[in-house]
Short mmCIF file of C-alpha atoms in Angstrom, two decimals:
data_model
loop_
_atom_site.label_atom_id
_atom_site.label_comp_id
_atom_site.label_asym_id
_atom_site.label_seq_id
_atom_site.Cartn_x
_atom_site.Cartn_y
_atom_site.Cartn_z
CA MET V 1 -83.17 97.20 -127.49
CA SER V 2 -82.74 98.44 -123.93
CA PRO V 3 -83.82 97.21 -120.53
CA LYS V 4 -87.19 98.45 -119.41
CA LYS V 5 -86.18 98.75 -115.80
CA GLU V 6 -83.12 99.98 -114.00
CA VAL V 7 -80.77 97.19 -112.94
CA SER V 8 -80.52 96.93 -109.15
CA HIS V 9 -78.06 94.97 -107.10
CA VAL V 10 -78.48 93.47 -103.69
CA SER V 11 -75.20 92.20 -102.30
CA GLY V 12 -73.89 91.81 -105.81
CA ASP V 13 -76.93 90.02 -107.28
CA THR V 14 -79.53 91.01 -109.79
CA THR V 15 -82.91 90.75 -108.19
CA PRO V 16 -85.39 88.36 -109.86
CA ASN V 17 -87.49 91.21 -111.24
CA SER V 18 -84.67 93.65 -111.95
CA LEU V 19 -84.83 93.02 -115.70
CA GLU V 20 -87.79 92.31 -117.92
CA LEU V 21 -86.42 89.97 -120.56
CA ALA V 22 -88.09 88.23 -123.45
CA GLY V 23 -85.11 85.98 -124.06
CA PRO V 24 -81.96 86.24 -126.21
CA LYS V 25 -82.39 88.25 -129.42
CA PHE V 26 -79.00 88.02 -131.16
CA ASP V 27 -78.47 85.71 -134.13
CA LYS V 28 -75.60 83.20 -134.26
CA GLU V 29 -73.12 85.58 -135.87
CA ARG V 30 -73.83 88.44 -133.50
CA THR V 31 -73.71 86.10 -130.49
CA ALA V 32 -70.26 84.94 -131.61
CA GLN V 33 -69.15 88.57 -131.82
CA LEU V 34 -70.52 89.22 -128.33
CA LEU V 35 -68.67 86.22 -126.90
CA ARG V 36 -65.41 87.33 -128.52
CA LYS V 37 -65.87 90.78 -127.03
CA MET V 38 -66.45 89.26 -123.60
CA ASP V 39 -63.48 86.93 -123.99
CA TRP V 40 -61.04 89.70 -124.82
CA ASN V 41 -62.25 91.88 -121.95
CA ILE V 42 -62.50 89.17 -119.27
CA VAL V 43 -60.32 86.10 -119.82
CA PRO V 44 -56.79 87.47 -120.50
CA PHE V 45 -56.60 89.46 -117.27
CA LEU V 46 -57.96 86.54 -115.24
CA ALA V 47 -55.32 84.31 -116.80
CA LEU V 48 -52.65 86.85 -115.87
CA LEU V 49 -53.86 86.82 -112.26
CA TYR V 50 -53.64 83.04 -112.07
CA LEU V 51 -50.25 82.98 -113.78
CA LEU V 52 -48.92 85.29 -111.05
CA SER V 53 -50.67 83.29 -108.34
CA PHE V 54 -49.36 79.91 -109.46
CA LEU V 55 -45.91 81.35 -110.10
CA ASP V 56 -45.79 82.79 -106.59
CA ARG V 57 -46.88 79.59 -104.86
CA THR V 58 -44.64 77.19 -106.80
CA ASN V 59 -41.48 79.25 -107.35
CA ILE V 60 -40.11 77.76 -104.16
CA GLY V 61 -39.25 74.70 -106.27
CA ASN V 62 -36.98 76.86 -108.42
CA ALA V 63 -35.63 78.69 -105.36
CA ARG V 64 -34.62 75.33 -103.92
CA LEU V 65 -32.22 74.75 -106.81
CA ALA V 66 -30.87 78.29 -106.30
CA GLY V 67 -29.63 77.56 -102.75
CA LEU V 68 -32.68 78.19 -100.53
CA GLU V 69 -32.16 75.16 -98.29
CA LYS V 70 -28.46 75.78 -97.71
CA ASP V 71 -28.86 79.48 -96.88
CA LEU V 72 -31.71 78.88 -94.38
CA GLY V 73 -30.11 75.82 -92.81
CA MET V 74 -32.88 73.44 -93.87
CA THR V 75 -32.34 69.70 -93.45
CA GLY V 76 -34.35 66.47 -93.67
CA LEU V 77 -38.03 67.12 -94.33
CA ASP V 78 -37.80 70.88 -93.66
CA TYR V 79 -38.39 71.70 -97.32
CA ASN V 80 -41.42 69.41 -97.49
CA VAL V 81 -42.89 71.01 -94.36
CA ALA V 82 -42.37 74.47 -95.90
CA LEU V 83 -44.41 73.30 -98.89
CA GLY V 84 -47.10 71.65 -96.79
CA VAL V 85 -47.90 74.52 -94.39
CA PHE V 86 -49.16 76.61 -97.31
CA PHE V 87 -52.18 74.44 -98.11
CA PRO V 88 -54.27 74.22 -94.90
CA TRP V 89 -54.44 78.03 -94.83
CA TYR V 90 -55.13 78.11 -98.57
CA VAL V 91 -58.07 75.73 -98.12
CA ALA V 92 -59.41 77.55 -95.04
CA ALA V 93 -59.70 80.79 -97.04
CA GLU V 94 -61.71 79.46 -99.98
CA VAL V 95 -65.33 79.23 -98.81
CA PRO V 96 -65.22 82.47 -96.72
CA SER V 97 -63.53 84.21 -99.65
CA ASN V 98 -66.27 83.24 -102.11
CA LEU V 99 -68.89 84.43 -99.64
CA MET V 100 -67.06 87.75 -99.30
CA MET V 101 -66.86 88.15 -103.07
CA LYS V 102 -70.59 87.41 -103.23
CA ARG V 103 -71.31 90.07 -100.56
CA THR V 104 -68.91 92.75 -101.90
CA SER V 105 -67.90 92.78 -105.58
CA PRO V 106 -65.46 90.77 -107.71
CA SER V 107 -63.28 93.75 -108.63
CA LEU V 108 -62.83 94.89 -105.03
CA TRP V 109 -62.32 91.47 -103.49
CA LEU V 110 -59.92 90.14 -106.14
CA CYS V 111 -57.88 93.34 -105.83
CA ILE V 112 -57.63 92.89 -102.04
CA ILE V 113 -56.52 89.28 -102.52
CA MET V 114 -53.82 90.31 -105.00
CA VAL V 115 -52.35 93.00 -102.78
CA ALA V 116 -52.25 90.59 -99.84
CA TRP V 117 -50.40 87.82 -101.66
CA GLY V 118 -48.07 90.26 -103.45
CA VAL V 119 -46.94 91.63 -100.10
CA CYS V 120 -46.46 88.11 -98.70
CA MET V 121 -44.45 87.03 -101.74
CA THR V 122 -42.16 90.05 -101.52
CA LEU V 123 -41.59 89.48 -97.81
CA MET V 124 -40.60 85.87 -98.50
CA GLY V 125 -37.50 87.22 -100.19
CA LEU V 126 -36.54 89.00 -96.97
CA VAL V 127 -36.66 86.02 -94.60
CA THR V 128 -33.39 85.07 -92.91
CA ASN V 129 -34.34 81.80 -91.21
CA TYR V 130 -36.53 78.74 -91.57
CA ALA V 131 -39.16 79.93 -89.06
CA GLY V 132 -39.64 83.11 -91.08
CA LEU V 133 -40.09 81.09 -94.26
CA LEU V 134 -42.81 78.96 -92.61
CA ALA V 135 -44.67 82.03 -91.33
CA VAL V 136 -44.71 83.76 -94.69
CA ARG V 137 -45.71 80.56 -96.54
CA MET V 138 -48.73 80.23 -94.23
CA ALA V 139 -49.69 83.87 -94.80
CA LEU V 140 -49.30 83.39 -98.55
CA GLY V 141 -51.67 80.42 -98.46
CA LEU V 142 -54.30 82.47 -96.63
CA ALA V 143 -53.93 85.34 -99.10
CA GLU V 144 -54.04 83.26 -102.28
CA GLY V 145 -56.79 80.88 -101.21
CA GLY V 146 -59.70 82.84 -102.63
CA LEU V 147 -58.41 83.42 -106.16
CA PHE V 148 -59.10 80.15 -107.98
CA PRO V 149 -62.60 79.45 -106.60
CA GLY V 150 -63.41 83.15 -106.85
CA VAL V 151 -62.44 83.47 -110.51
CA THR V 152 -64.12 80.16 -111.34
CA PHE V 153 -67.37 81.42 -109.82
CA TYR V 154 -66.89 84.80 -111.53
CA ILE V 155 -66.71 83.12 -114.96
CA THR V 156 -70.08 81.44 -114.33
CA LEU V 157 -71.61 84.92 -113.86
CA TRP V 158 -70.82 85.76 -117.49
CA TYR V 159 -70.98 82.58 -119.56
CA ARG V 160 -73.54 79.85 -120.17
CA ARG V 161 -72.82 76.39 -118.79
CA HIS V 162 -71.34 74.92 -121.97
CA GLU V 163 -69.27 78.03 -122.59
CA CYS V 164 -67.51 77.98 -119.21
CA GLY V 165 -65.19 75.03 -119.82
CA LEU V 166 -63.06 76.64 -122.52
CA ARG V 167 -62.79 79.91 -120.58
CA MET V 168 -61.81 78.06 -117.41
CA ALA V 169 -59.29 76.05 -119.44
CA ILE V 170 -57.71 79.22 -120.85
CA PHE V 171 -57.69 80.73 -117.36
CA PHE V 172 -56.09 77.65 -115.83
CA SER V 173 -53.62 77.24 -118.71
CA ALA V 174 -51.84 80.11 -117.02
CA ALA V 175 -50.72 77.53 -114.45
CA THR V 176 -48.91 75.63 -117.18
CA LEU V 177 -47.41 78.87 -118.46
CA ALA V 178 -46.33 79.63 -114.89
CA GLY V 179 -44.49 76.32 -114.83
CA ALA V 180 -42.79 77.01 -118.15
CA PHE V 181 -42.19 80.71 -117.56
CA GLY V 182 -41.14 80.10 -113.95
CA GLY V 183 -38.26 77.86 -114.95
CA LEU V 184 -36.93 80.36 -117.48
CA LEU V 185 -37.48 83.33 -115.18
CA ALA V 186 -35.84 81.63 -112.20
CA ARG V 187 -32.86 80.71 -114.35
CA GLY V 188 -32.35 84.38 -115.23
CA ILE V 189 -33.14 85.92 -111.83
CA SER V 190 -30.82 83.52 -110.01
CA GLU V 191 -27.95 85.25 -111.82
CA MET V 192 -28.67 88.27 -109.57
CA ASP V 193 -27.11 86.31 -106.71
CA GLY V 194 -25.25 88.72 -104.41
CA ILE V 195 -26.83 91.94 -105.67
CA GLY V 196 -27.94 94.07 -102.73
CA GLY V 197 -26.62 91.41 -100.39
CA LYS V 198 -29.45 89.07 -101.38
CA ALA V 199 -29.15 85.53 -102.66
CA GLY V 200 -30.50 84.57 -106.09
CA TRP V 201 -33.44 82.67 -104.56
CA ALA V 202 -34.44 85.79 -102.57
CA TRP V 203 -34.58 87.87 -105.73
CA ILE V 204 -36.89 85.27 -107.30
CA PHE V 205 -39.40 85.90 -104.49
CA ILE V 206 -38.94 89.68 -104.35
CA LEU V 207 -39.26 90.44 -108.07
CA GLU V 208 -42.18 88.11 -108.63
CA GLY V 209 -43.96 89.57 -105.58
CA LEU V 210 -43.43 93.13 -106.83
CA ALA V 211 -44.80 92.12 -110.24
CA THR V 212 -48.01 90.99 -108.53
CA LEU V 213 -48.35 94.34 -106.73
CA VAL V 214 -47.89 96.26 -109.99
CA VAL V 215 -50.73 94.30 -111.62
CA ALA V 216 -52.90 94.64 -108.49
CA ALA V 217 -52.65 98.42 -108.72
CA GLY V 218 -54.92 98.44 -111.75
CA ALA V 219 -57.10 95.41 -111.02
CA LYS V 220 -59.98 97.34 -109.45
CA TRP V 221 -60.53 99.29 -112.67
CA ILE V 222 -59.80 96.49 -115.14
CA ILE V 223 -62.20 93.88 -113.72
CA ASN V 224 -65.87 94.37 -114.59
CA ASP V 225 -68.13 93.12 -111.82
CA TYR V 226 -71.28 91.95 -113.60
CA PRO V 227 -72.75 91.90 -117.13
CA GLU V 228 -75.37 94.47 -116.06
CA THR V 229 -72.67 97.00 -115.17
CA ALA V 230 -69.96 96.11 -117.72
CA THR V 231 -68.48 99.24 -119.24
CA PHE V 232 -67.25 97.42 -122.36
CA LEU V 233 -70.83 96.39 -123.29
CA ASP V 234 -73.55 98.67 -124.59
CA ASN V 235 -77.12 98.51 -123.21
CA GLU V 236 -78.34 96.07 -125.83
CA GLU V 237 -75.39 93.73 -125.21
CA ARG V 238 -75.87 93.83 -121.44
CA VAL V 239 -79.50 92.77 -121.77
CA GLU V 240 -78.53 90.02 -124.23
CA VAL V 241 -75.91 88.56 -121.87
CA VAL V 242 -78.34 88.53 -118.94
CA SER V 243 -81.06 87.01 -121.17
CA ARG V 244 -78.74 84.21 -122.28
CA LEU V 245 -77.76 83.44 -118.70
CA LYS V 246 -81.36 83.47 -117.51
CA LEU V 247 -82.36 80.98 -120.21
CA ASP V 248 -79.33 78.77 -119.48
CA ARG V 249 -79.77 78.85 -115.69
CA THR V 250 -83.44 77.98 -116.19
CA SER V 251 -84.65 80.82 -113.95
CA LEU V 252 -83.10 79.35 -110.79
CA ALA V 253 -82.56 81.53 -107.73
CA ASP V 254 -79.52 83.80 -107.80
CA GLU V 255 -80.06 85.81 -104.62
CA TYR V 256 -78.02 85.22 -101.48
CA HIS V 257 -79.67 83.18 -98.73
CA ILE V 258 -78.09 80.98 -96.04
CA LYS V 259 -80.32 78.03 -96.98
CA TYR V 260 -78.44 77.67 -100.26
CA PHE V 261 -75.23 77.34 -98.24
CA TYR V 262 -76.74 74.39 -96.37
CA ASN V 263 -78.09 72.93 -99.61
CA ALA V 264 -74.51 72.75 -100.90
CA LEU V 265 -73.33 71.04 -97.72
CA LYS V 266 -76.03 68.38 -98.11
CA ASP V 267 -75.41 67.58 -101.79
CA TRP V 268 -73.56 64.23 -102.02
CA LYS V 269 -72.55 64.85 -105.64
CA ILE V 270 -70.35 67.76 -104.58
CA TYR V 271 -68.51 65.42 -102.20
CA VAL V 272 -67.84 62.93 -104.99
CA HIS V 273 -66.36 65.77 -107.03
CA MET V 274 -64.26 66.76 -104.04
CA PHE V 275 -62.62 63.31 -104.03
CA ILE V 276 -62.19 63.40 -107.81
CA THR V 277 -60.44 66.72 -107.33
CA ILE V 278 -58.06 65.69 -104.56
CA GLY V 279 -57.03 62.73 -106.72
CA ILE V 280 -56.09 65.19 -109.48
CA TYR V 281 -54.70 68.06 -107.40
CA THR V 282 -52.28 65.80 -105.53
CA PRO V 283 -50.32 64.97 -108.72
CA LEU V 284 -50.85 68.55 -109.96
CA TYR V 285 -49.00 70.06 -107.01
CA SER V 286 -46.48 67.23 -106.79
CA PHE V 287 -45.60 67.86 -110.42
CA SER V 288 -45.44 71.65 -110.18
CA LEU V 289 -43.43 71.67 -106.94
CA PHE V 290 -41.00 68.86 -107.73
CA LEU V 291 -40.58 68.65 -111.52
CA PRO V 292 -37.15 70.39 -111.50
CA THR V 293 -36.04 67.99 -108.74
CA ILE V 294 -37.42 64.94 -110.60
CA VAL V 295 -35.62 65.95 -113.80
CA LYS V 296 -32.40 66.63 -111.89
CA ASN V 297 -32.47 63.10 -110.49
CA MET V 298 -32.58 61.75 -114.04
CA GLY V 299 -28.93 62.81 -114.18
CA TYR V 300 -29.08 66.44 -115.31
CA THR V 301 -27.50 69.57 -113.78
CA ASN V 302 -29.42 72.26 -111.88
CA ASN V 303 -29.46 74.63 -114.85
CA GLU V 304 -30.44 71.88 -117.28
CA SER V 305 -33.25 70.82 -114.94
CA GLN V 306 -34.65 74.36 -114.77
CA LEU V 307 -34.77 74.56 -118.57
CA MET V 308 -35.95 70.98 -119.18
CA SER V 309 -38.94 71.55 -116.92
CA VAL V 310 -40.35 73.98 -119.51
CA PRO V 311 -41.41 71.69 -122.47
CA PRO V 312 -43.82 69.44 -120.48
CA TYR V 313 -45.74 72.55 -119.40
CA VAL V 314 -46.00 73.76 -123.01
CA VAL V 315 -47.60 70.44 -124.00
CA ALA V 316 -49.89 70.61 -120.96
CA CYS V 317 -50.99 74.12 -121.95
CA PHE V 318 -51.96 72.96 -125.44
CA CYS V 319 -53.86 69.94 -124.08
CA THR V 320 -55.69 72.04 -121.47
CA ILE V 321 -57.06 74.55 -123.98
CA THR V 322 -57.84 71.92 -126.63
CA ALA V 323 -59.68 69.72 -124.12
CA GLY V 324 -61.71 72.68 -122.86
CA TYR V 325 -62.74 73.58 -126.40
CA LEU V 326 -63.73 70.01 -127.34
CA ALA V 327 -65.64 69.44 -124.10
CA ASP V 328 -67.64 72.64 -124.57
CA LYS V 329 -68.27 71.76 -128.20
CA SER V 330 -69.61 68.29 -127.34
CA GLY V 331 -71.41 69.39 -124.18
CA GLN V 332 -69.73 66.57 -122.22
CA ARG V 333 -67.01 66.47 -119.59
CA GLY V 334 -66.93 63.05 -117.92
CA LEU V 335 -65.56 61.09 -120.89
CA TYR V 336 -62.76 63.62 -121.40
CA MET V 337 -61.79 63.48 -117.74
CA ILE V 338 -61.66 59.67 -117.85
CA PHE V 339 -59.36 59.80 -120.90
CA PHE V 340 -56.96 62.30 -119.35
CA CYS V 341 -56.83 60.36 -116.07
CA ILE V 342 -55.75 57.27 -118.02
CA LEU V 343 -53.15 59.32 -119.92
CA SER V 344 -51.69 60.57 -116.64
CA VAL V 345 -51.52 57.05 -115.18
CA VAL V 346 -49.55 55.94 -118.25
CA GLY V 347 -47.13 58.83 -117.74
CA PHE V 348 -46.46 57.95 -114.11
CA ALA V 349 -46.10 54.29 -115.10
CA MET V 350 -43.29 55.31 -117.48
CA LEU V 351 -41.59 57.20 -114.65
CA ILE V 352 -41.77 54.32 -112.21
CA SER V 353 -41.03 51.39 -114.51
CA THR V 354 -37.59 52.27 -115.89
CA ASP V 355 -34.35 54.07 -115.10
CA ASN V 356 -33.92 55.16 -118.73
CA PRO V 357 -33.89 58.99 -118.49
CA HIS V 358 -35.35 59.40 -122.00
CA VAL V 359 -38.37 57.23 -121.21
CA GLN V 360 -38.76 58.93 -117.83
CA TYR V 361 -38.65 62.38 -119.39
CA ALA V 362 -41.25 61.32 -121.97
CA GLY V 363 -43.38 60.18 -119.01
CA THR V 364 -43.37 63.70 -117.59
CA PHE V 365 -45.01 64.92 -120.81
CA LEU V 366 -47.84 62.38 -120.57
CA ALA V 367 -48.30 63.00 -116.85
CA ALA V 368 -48.57 66.76 -117.38
CA ALA V 369 -50.83 66.35 -120.43
CA GLY V 370 -53.18 64.19 -118.34
CA ILE V 371 -53.21 66.17 -115.09
CA TYR V 372 -53.60 69.78 -116.16
CA PRO V 373 -56.66 69.53 -118.48
CA ASN V 374 -58.65 67.83 -115.71
CA VAL V 375 -58.34 70.72 -113.27
CA PRO V 376 -60.48 73.30 -115.14
CA MET V 377 -62.64 70.58 -116.66
CA GLY V 378 -63.43 69.15 -113.24
CA VAL V 379 -64.45 72.47 -111.74
CA ALA V 380 -66.48 73.31 -114.87
CA TRP V 381 -68.26 69.94 -114.63
CA ASN V 382 -69.14 70.43 -110.98
CA GLY V 383 -70.15 74.07 -111.52
CA ASN V 384 -72.34 73.15 -114.50
CA ASN V 385 -74.31 70.76 -112.32
CA ILE V 386 -75.03 73.02 -109.36
CA GLY V 387 -78.22 75.05 -109.69
CA GLY V 388 -78.42 78.57 -108.25
CA SER V 389 -75.50 80.99 -107.94
CA THR V 390 -75.09 80.93 -104.14
CA LYS V 391 -75.08 77.14 -103.96
CA ARG V 392 -72.72 77.10 -106.96
CA ALA V 393 -70.34 79.55 -105.27
CA ILE V 394 -70.20 77.36 -102.16
CA GLY V 395 -70.02 74.11 -104.11
CA ILE V 396 -67.11 75.33 -106.22
CA ALA V 397 -65.27 76.54 -103.11
CA MET V 398 -65.82 73.15 -101.43
CA HIS V 399 -64.63 71.40 -104.57
CA VAL V 400 -61.47 73.48 -104.97
CA GLY V 401 -60.82 73.70 -101.24
CA PHE V 402 -60.84 69.97 -100.59
CA GLY V 403 -58.84 69.37 -103.75
CA ASN V 404 -56.16 71.74 -102.57
CA LEU V 405 -55.62 69.59 -99.50
CA GLY V 406 -53.85 67.45 -102.08
CA GLY V 407 -51.15 70.09 -101.93
CA THR V 408 -50.43 69.10 -98.34
CA ILE V 409 -50.08 65.46 -99.44
CA ALA V 410 -48.01 66.54 -102.44
CA ALA V 411 -45.48 68.27 -100.19
CA PHE V 412 -44.39 64.86 -98.88
CA VAL V 413 -44.78 62.74 -102.03
CA TYR V 414 -41.20 63.14 -103.27
CA ARG V 415 -38.77 62.80 -100.39
CA LYS V 416 -34.97 63.04 -100.53
CA THR V 417 -34.69 59.54 -99.12
CA ASP V 418 -36.58 58.14 -102.13
CA ALA V 419 -34.31 59.72 -104.75
CA PRO V 420 -33.49 59.15 -107.54
CA ARG V 421 -36.32 56.79 -108.61
CA TYR V 422 -39.10 57.96 -106.26
CA PHE V 423 -40.99 54.67 -106.42
CA SER V 424 -43.40 55.52 -103.59
CA GLY V 425 -44.10 59.00 -104.98
CA HIS V 426 -44.87 57.90 -108.53
CA GLY V 427 -46.90 54.96 -107.23
CA LEU V 428 -49.00 57.16 -104.94
CA LEU V 429 -49.82 59.54 -107.79
CA MET V 430 -50.82 56.64 -110.04
CA GLY V 431 -53.19 55.54 -107.26
CA THR V 432 -54.83 58.94 -106.69
CA THR V 433 -55.32 59.48 -110.42
CA ALA V 434 -56.82 56.00 -110.80
CA MET V 435 -59.24 56.79 -107.95
CA SER V 436 -60.35 59.94 -109.77
CA CYS V 437 -60.82 57.95 -112.96
CA VAL V 438 -63.11 55.42 -111.24
CA LEU V 439 -65.17 58.20 -109.63
CA CYS V 440 -65.48 59.99 -112.99
CA ILE V 441 -66.82 56.77 -114.52
CA PHE V 442 -69.36 56.50 -111.70
CA MET V 443 -70.52 60.12 -112.01
CA THR V 444 -70.84 59.86 -115.79
CA TRP V 445 -73.03 56.77 -115.38
CA TYR V 446 -75.13 58.27 -112.57
CA LEU V 447 -75.78 61.62 -114.27
CA ARG V 448 -76.84 59.94 -117.51
CA LYS V 449 -79.19 57.72 -115.53
CA GLU V 450 -80.66 60.66 -113.57
CA ASN V 451 -81.23 62.72 -116.71
CA ALA V 452 -83.04 59.76 -118.28
CA ARG V 453 -85.17 59.35 -115.13
CA ARG V 454 -86.20 63.01 -115.22
CA ASP V 455 -87.01 62.80 -118.93
CA GLU V 456 -89.21 59.77 -118.29
CA ALA V 457 -90.99 61.44 -115.36
CA MET V 458 -91.68 64.43 -117.57
CA ARG V 459 -93.02 62.24 -120.39
CA GLU V 460 -95.42 60.56 -117.98
CA LYS V 461 -96.93 64.01 -117.36
CA GLY V 462 -97.18 64.64 -121.09
CA LEU V 463 -94.55 67.38 -120.95
CA THR V 464 -91.24 68.21 -122.59
CA LEU V 465 -88.65 70.79 -121.58
CA ASP V 466 -90.01 73.11 -124.28
CA ASP V 467 -93.46 72.95 -122.68
CA TYR V 468 -92.27 74.52 -119.42
CA THR V 469 -93.47 78.10 -119.13
CA GLU V 470 -91.56 80.79 -117.27
CA GLU V 471 -94.16 80.62 -114.50
CA MET V 472 -93.59 76.87 -114.11
CA ARG V 473 -89.84 77.39 -113.93
CA VAL V 474 -90.11 80.23 -111.42
CA SER V 475 -92.29 78.03 -109.18
CA GLU V 476 -89.27 75.71 -108.78
CA ARG V 477 -86.57 78.40 -108.73
CA GLU V 478 -85.48 77.60 -105.17
CA LYS V 479 -85.00 73.87 -105.87
CA GLY V 480 -81.71 74.43 -107.70
CA ASP V 481 -80.46 71.38 -109.57
CA ASN V 482 -83.29 69.33 -108.03
CA ALA V 483 -85.82 71.21 -110.18
CA THR V 484 -87.65 68.87 -112.54
CA PHE V 485 -86.51 70.85 -115.60
CA PHE V 486 -82.79 70.86 -114.66
CA ARG V 487 -80.56 68.54 -116.70
CA TYR V 488 -77.03 67.57 -115.71
CA THR V 489 -73.94 67.92 -117.89
CA VAL V 490 -72.48 64.41 -118.24
#
């Protein structure tokens, strides 16, 4: 089987008539083989990119224990401010970055992003004063801002809606590996203290920045832009992937047009997801930036704290991937997010309710196991429910962008003056997670109700989803998720 027409791209999109497709042709076994082939060629490298990204933005927590504050003369809330200045620039980059990736190509744009943040990370190891640290942290935020929403959108260009969650979970699990790997790596690199006249914390920044640049050197040739142009697929496989996506996206518009940008801005459901996300990202960044400090204040040494911060991330990694698999398998996301929000609240309750270091340390496991799975699941849930690729690109960027403002809040959650118990910090994170839980309950209820309403309206016309012809679907292609045949993931 081969496409009857040449595939054409306009600003990175396949035009509506660029392929003549009769629908997916592969059987179950061959489809599974195709998905495995895609997984091995797409997901591991994306996970590596995010591992480097998360490592580079959060390694300042490890550098702090290696003498960063003392060497740069930082006092009071200086460290918290250095954390906080990263996030406004990170958020500001996200929507423009997704638009640029839409107008250029994923391989080119992601490569540019990587080079930019690798340079910033390396330069952070060369700063000699607090002002320099602030400047480079802001530049790093601007450079890194486009990666997470960009890769999340990129995954939706390859996989069907109920296949995205697991892939996003594997991609995001790199953040948990960054937490685990970062502690071990920082412990080793800090032993380079004094080499070349640089402190141990400076070498943490320099070596991890150089590692990013090495990977960026090959990114342009490793990343495949679109299924239609993928070099690892043959012609028959390319057509099959596009056919599967067309059937799953229900023939909705994929071309770029400014009206889809405004449609995203006017969709109230995206705003609810934005608040769900900030309630989850605030504890996410608080945890990743301050876990070594939290563990240290349980009564452990600096070196012990670096190493003891590793196991909670390992558990979080397992939970993230398992939750993504189960959610995809069941075709649901809301119930899983509610469960993990509750698990996280229990973890923070254990941290705030006792001074027993063993109970507190156990609480870090539950908090991590509850927070991390909800990050990829939340963005998959929102992305699943946005019809049309341009609106989806904007909606995901809005979702991730607003959520990352939680990083600015997180920078001031755990203050020196609140040590060692951090009552206000743990309490705040319990509150934000509980807010997300309530909003997830509301969205699950609303989406079920809306799907039922659409089913009933269709029955009144004597129709079912199977009765919709391609012509009927195409007539509503510009309506996005408001099309009568679109059904929400709950």
